[in-house]
PDB file of C-alpha atoms and ligand atoms in Angstrom:
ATOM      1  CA  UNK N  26       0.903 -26.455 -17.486  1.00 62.00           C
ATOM      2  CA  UNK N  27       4.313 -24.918 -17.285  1.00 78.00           C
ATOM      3  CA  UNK N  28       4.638 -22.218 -15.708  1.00 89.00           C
ATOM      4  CA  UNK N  29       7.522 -19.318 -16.263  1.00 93.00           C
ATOM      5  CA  UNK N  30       8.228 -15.853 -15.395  1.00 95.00           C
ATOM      6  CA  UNK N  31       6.255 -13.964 -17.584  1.00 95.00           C
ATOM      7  CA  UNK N  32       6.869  -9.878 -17.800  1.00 96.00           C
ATOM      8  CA  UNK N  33       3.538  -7.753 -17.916  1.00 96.00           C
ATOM      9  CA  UNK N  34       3.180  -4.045 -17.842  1.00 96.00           C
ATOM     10  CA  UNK N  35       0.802  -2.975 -15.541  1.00 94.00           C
ATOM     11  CA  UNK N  36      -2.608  -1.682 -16.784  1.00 92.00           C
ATOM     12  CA  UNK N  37      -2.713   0.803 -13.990  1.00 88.00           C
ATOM     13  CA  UNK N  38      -0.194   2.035 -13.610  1.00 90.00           C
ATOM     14  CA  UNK N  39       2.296   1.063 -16.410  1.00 94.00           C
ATOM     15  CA  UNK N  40       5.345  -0.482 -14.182  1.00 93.00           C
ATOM     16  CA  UNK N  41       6.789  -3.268 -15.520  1.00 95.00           C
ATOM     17  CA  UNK N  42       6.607  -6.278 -13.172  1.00 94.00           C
ATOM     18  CA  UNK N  43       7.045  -9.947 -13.599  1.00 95.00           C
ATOM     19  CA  UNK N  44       4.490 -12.633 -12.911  1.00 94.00           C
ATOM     20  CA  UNK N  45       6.565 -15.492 -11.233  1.00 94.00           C
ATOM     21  CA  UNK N  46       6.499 -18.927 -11.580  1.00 95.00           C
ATOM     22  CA  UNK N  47       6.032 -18.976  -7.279  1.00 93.00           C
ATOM     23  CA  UNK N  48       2.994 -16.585  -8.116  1.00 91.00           C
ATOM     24  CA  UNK N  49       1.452 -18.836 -10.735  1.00 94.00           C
ATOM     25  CA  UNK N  50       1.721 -21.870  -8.613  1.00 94.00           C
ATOM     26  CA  UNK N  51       0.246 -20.350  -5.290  1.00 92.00           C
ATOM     27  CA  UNK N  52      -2.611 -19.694  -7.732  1.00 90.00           C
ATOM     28  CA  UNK N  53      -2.888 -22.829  -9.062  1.00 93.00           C
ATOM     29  CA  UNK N  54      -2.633 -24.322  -5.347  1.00 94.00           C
ATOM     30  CA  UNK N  55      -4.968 -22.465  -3.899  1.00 92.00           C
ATOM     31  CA  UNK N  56      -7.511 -23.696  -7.494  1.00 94.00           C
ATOM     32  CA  UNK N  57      -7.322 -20.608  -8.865  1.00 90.00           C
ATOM     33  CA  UNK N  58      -7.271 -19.953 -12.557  1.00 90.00           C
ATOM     34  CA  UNK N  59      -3.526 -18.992 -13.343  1.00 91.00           C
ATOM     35  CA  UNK N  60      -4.257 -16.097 -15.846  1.00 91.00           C
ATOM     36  CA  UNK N  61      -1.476 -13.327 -16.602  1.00 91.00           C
ATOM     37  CA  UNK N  62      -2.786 -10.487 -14.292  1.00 92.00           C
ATOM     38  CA  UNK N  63      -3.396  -7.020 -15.812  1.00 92.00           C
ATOM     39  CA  UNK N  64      -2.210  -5.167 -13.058  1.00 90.00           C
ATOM     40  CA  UNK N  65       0.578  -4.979 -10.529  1.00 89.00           C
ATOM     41  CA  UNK N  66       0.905  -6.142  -6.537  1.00 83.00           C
ATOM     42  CA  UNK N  67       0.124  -2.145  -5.726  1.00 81.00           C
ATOM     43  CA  UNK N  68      -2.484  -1.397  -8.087  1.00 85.00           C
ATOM     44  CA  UNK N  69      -4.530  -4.794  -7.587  1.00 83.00           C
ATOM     45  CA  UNK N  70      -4.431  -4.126  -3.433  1.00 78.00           C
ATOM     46  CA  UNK N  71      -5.578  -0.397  -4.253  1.00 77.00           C
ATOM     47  CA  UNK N  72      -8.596  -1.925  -5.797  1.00 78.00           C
ATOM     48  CA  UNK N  73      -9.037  -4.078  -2.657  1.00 79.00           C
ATOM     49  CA  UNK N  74      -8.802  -1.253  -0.487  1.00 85.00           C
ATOM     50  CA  UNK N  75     -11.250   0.590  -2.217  1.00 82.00           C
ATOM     51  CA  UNK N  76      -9.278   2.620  -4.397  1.00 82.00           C
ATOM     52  CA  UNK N  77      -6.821   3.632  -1.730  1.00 89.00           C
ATOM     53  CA  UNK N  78      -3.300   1.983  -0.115  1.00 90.00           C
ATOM     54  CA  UNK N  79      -2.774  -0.137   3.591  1.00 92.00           C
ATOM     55  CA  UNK N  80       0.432   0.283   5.554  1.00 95.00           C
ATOM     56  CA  UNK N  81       1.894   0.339   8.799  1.00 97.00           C
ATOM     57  CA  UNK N  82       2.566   3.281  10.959  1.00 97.00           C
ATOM     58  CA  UNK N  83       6.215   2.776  11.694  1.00 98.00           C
ATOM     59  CA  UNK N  84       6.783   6.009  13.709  1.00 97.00           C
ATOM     60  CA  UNK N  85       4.600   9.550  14.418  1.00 96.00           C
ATOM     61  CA  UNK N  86       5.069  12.125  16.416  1.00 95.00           C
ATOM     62  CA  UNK N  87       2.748  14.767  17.630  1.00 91.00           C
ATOM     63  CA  UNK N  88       5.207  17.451  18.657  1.00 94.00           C
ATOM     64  CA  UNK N  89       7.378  16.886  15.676  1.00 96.00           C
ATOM     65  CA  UNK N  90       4.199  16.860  13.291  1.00 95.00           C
ATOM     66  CA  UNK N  91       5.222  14.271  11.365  1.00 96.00           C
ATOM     67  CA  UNK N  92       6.456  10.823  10.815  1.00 97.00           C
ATOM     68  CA  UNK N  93       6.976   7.596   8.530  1.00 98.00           C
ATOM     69  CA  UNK N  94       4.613   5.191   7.302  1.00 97.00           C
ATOM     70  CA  UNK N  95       5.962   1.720   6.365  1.00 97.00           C
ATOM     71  CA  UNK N  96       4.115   0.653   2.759  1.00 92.00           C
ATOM     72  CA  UNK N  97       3.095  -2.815   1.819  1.00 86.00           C
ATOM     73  CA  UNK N  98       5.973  -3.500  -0.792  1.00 82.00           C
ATOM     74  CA  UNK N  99       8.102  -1.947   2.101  1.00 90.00           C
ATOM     75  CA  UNK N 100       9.099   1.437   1.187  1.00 93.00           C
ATOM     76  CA  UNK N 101       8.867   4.298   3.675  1.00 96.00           C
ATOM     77  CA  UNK N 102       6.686   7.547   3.171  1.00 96.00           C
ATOM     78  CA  UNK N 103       6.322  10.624   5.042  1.00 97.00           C
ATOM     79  CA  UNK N 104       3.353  11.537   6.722  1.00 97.00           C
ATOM     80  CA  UNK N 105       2.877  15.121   7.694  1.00 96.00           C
ATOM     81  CA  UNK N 106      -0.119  15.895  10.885  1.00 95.00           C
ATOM     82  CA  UNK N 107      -2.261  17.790   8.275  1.00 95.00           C
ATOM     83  CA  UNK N 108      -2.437  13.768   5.908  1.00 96.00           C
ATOM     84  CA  UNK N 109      -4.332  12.436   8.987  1.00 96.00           C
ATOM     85  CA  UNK N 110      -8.189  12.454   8.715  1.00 96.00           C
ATOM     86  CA  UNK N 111      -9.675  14.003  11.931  1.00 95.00           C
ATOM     87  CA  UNK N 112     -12.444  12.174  13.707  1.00 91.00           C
ATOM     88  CA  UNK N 113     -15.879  13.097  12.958  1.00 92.00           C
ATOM     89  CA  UNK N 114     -15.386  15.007  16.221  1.00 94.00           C
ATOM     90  CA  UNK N 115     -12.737  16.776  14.458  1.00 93.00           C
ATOM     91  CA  UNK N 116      -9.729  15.380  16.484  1.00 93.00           C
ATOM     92  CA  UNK N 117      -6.730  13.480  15.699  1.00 91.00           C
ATOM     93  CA  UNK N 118      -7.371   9.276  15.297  1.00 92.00           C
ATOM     94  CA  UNK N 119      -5.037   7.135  17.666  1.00 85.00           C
ATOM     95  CA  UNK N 120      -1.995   7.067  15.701  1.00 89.00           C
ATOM     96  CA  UNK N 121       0.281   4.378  17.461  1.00 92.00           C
ATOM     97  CA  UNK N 122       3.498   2.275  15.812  1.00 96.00           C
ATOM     98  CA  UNK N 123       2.349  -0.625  13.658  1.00 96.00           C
ATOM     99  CA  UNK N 124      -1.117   0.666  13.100  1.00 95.00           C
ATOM    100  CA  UNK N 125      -2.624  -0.505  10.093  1.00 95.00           C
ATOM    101  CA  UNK N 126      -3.578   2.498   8.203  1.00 96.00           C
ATOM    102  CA  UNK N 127      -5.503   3.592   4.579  1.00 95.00           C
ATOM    103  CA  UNK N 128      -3.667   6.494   2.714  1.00 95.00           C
ATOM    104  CA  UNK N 129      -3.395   7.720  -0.527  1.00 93.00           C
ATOM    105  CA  UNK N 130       0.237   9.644  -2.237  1.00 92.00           C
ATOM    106  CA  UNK N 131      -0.008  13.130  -2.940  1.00 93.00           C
ATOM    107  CA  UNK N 132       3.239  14.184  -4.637  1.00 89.00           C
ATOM    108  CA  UNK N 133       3.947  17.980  -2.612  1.00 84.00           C
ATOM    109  CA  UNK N 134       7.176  20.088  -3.197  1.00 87.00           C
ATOM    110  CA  UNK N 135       9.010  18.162  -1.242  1.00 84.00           C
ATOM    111  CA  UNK N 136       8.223  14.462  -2.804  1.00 90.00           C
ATOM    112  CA  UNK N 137       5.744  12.356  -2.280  1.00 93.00           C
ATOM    113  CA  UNK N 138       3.832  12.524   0.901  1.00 96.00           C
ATOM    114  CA  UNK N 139       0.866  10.265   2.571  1.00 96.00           C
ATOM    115  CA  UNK N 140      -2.545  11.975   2.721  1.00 96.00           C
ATOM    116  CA  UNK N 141      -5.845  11.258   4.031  1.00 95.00           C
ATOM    117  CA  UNK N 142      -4.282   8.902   6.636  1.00 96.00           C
ATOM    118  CA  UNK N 143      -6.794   6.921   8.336  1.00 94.00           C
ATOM    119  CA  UNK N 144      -6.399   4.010  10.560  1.00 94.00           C
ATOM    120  CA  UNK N 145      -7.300   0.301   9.563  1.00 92.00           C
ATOM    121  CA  UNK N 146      -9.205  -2.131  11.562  1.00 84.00           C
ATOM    122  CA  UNK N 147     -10.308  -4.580   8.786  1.00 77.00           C
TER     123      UNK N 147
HETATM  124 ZN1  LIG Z 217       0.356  -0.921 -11.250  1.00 73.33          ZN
END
């Protein structure tokens, strides 16, 4: 087969992002059907996640009330105190640098934001 970048808009989401020829052969390594995928990187993890997005924690602090979470294609977004889920006994989750963490994007007045933060352990 040859393989070729190939340009596909996302089913999801509608971004336009190219299916490279590295992508198709890591597929075709691992013996894996290389099929054009219908969705992007983001939207195809969401649906691994169950329905929601992993990241890091790159910095938070609890007297400031907020800080940064570092997304899988490597973007930043800001995560106020009120986007972490509370325990079931209603306090904060350890929130330490590097922790993996679930979130979803809730687009507030000030831009998008990170929302019902919860840490990650697989
Ligand atoms: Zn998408």
């Amino acid at each position: 087969m040859n393989y070729r970048d190939t340009l596909v808009t996302c089913e999801s989401c509608g971004k336009k992002f190219v299916f490279t020829v590295e992508a198709q052969r890591r597929l075709a390594e691992r013996g894996a059907e290389v099929v054009i995928p219908d969705r992007c990187d983001a939207c195809t993890q969401r649906v691994e996640y169950g329905g929601r997005l992993h990241g890091r924690i790159k910095w938070f602090s609890l007297e400031k009330g907020y800080g940064f979470l570092v997304q899988d294609d490597g973007s930043e977004i800001f995560c106020h105190r009120s986007g972490i889920s509370l325990t079931p006994e209603g306090e904060l989750p350890p929130i330490e640098e590097g922790q993996e963490v679930l979130y979803e994007i809730s687009d507030s007045p000030k831009g998008p934001q990170a929302v019902g933060v919860e840490p990650y352990t697989g």
